[in-house]
Amino acid sequence: MKTFLRSASELDAGKIALLVNRAYRPLPHERGWTHEADLVTGRRTTEEQVLSLFCSQSSILVAHQDAEIV
């Protein structure tokens, strides 16, 4: 399966937030030495915070395989 890059859109905000939160704040059985879960709790980001980036001069690129952001 090939991976491609594209510019993110506001429709991707929820998926981006979910991916970031899973990477930094995993589920209890997914913990490892690279995670922040032992240092802080709660979500790393929210959909609203990601959406706010689209109102600034920021650009977000996402890697995707078919329709899934990876």
Short mmCIF file of C-alpha atoms in Angstrom, two decimals, residues 4-6 13 15 17 29 31 33 36 38 42 45 50-51 53 58 61-62 70:
data_model
loop_
_atom_site.label_atom_id
_atom_site.label_comp_id
_atom_site.label_asym_id
_atom_site.label_seq_id
_atom_site.Cartn_x
_atom_site.Cartn_y
_atom_site.Cartn_z
CA PHE A 4 0.96 9.87 -0.07
CA LEU A 5 1.18 13.39 1.33
CA ARG A 6 -1.48 16.03 0.87
CA ALA A 13 -9.28 18.13 12.02
CA LYS A 15 -8.85 12.64 12.53
CA ALA A 17 -6.57 15.29 16.75
CA HIS A 29 -2.22 -1.24 27.45
CA ARG A 31 2.06 2.61 27.00
CA TRP A 33 8.83 4.78 27.02
CA GLU A 36 3.74 11.26 27.78
CA ASP A 38 3.12 8.82 32.71
CA GLY A 42 -5.88 14.30 29.37
CA THR A 45 -5.00 18.41 21.52
CA VAL A 50 -6.49 21.79 15.17
CA LEU A 51 -9.26 23.77 13.44
CA LEU A 53 -4.57 26.28 12.89
CA SER A 58 -0.13 27.41 9.29
CA LEU A 61 0.42 18.07 5.69
CA VAL A 62 -0.97 14.61 6.32
CA VAL A 70 -1.55 7.65 8.98
#
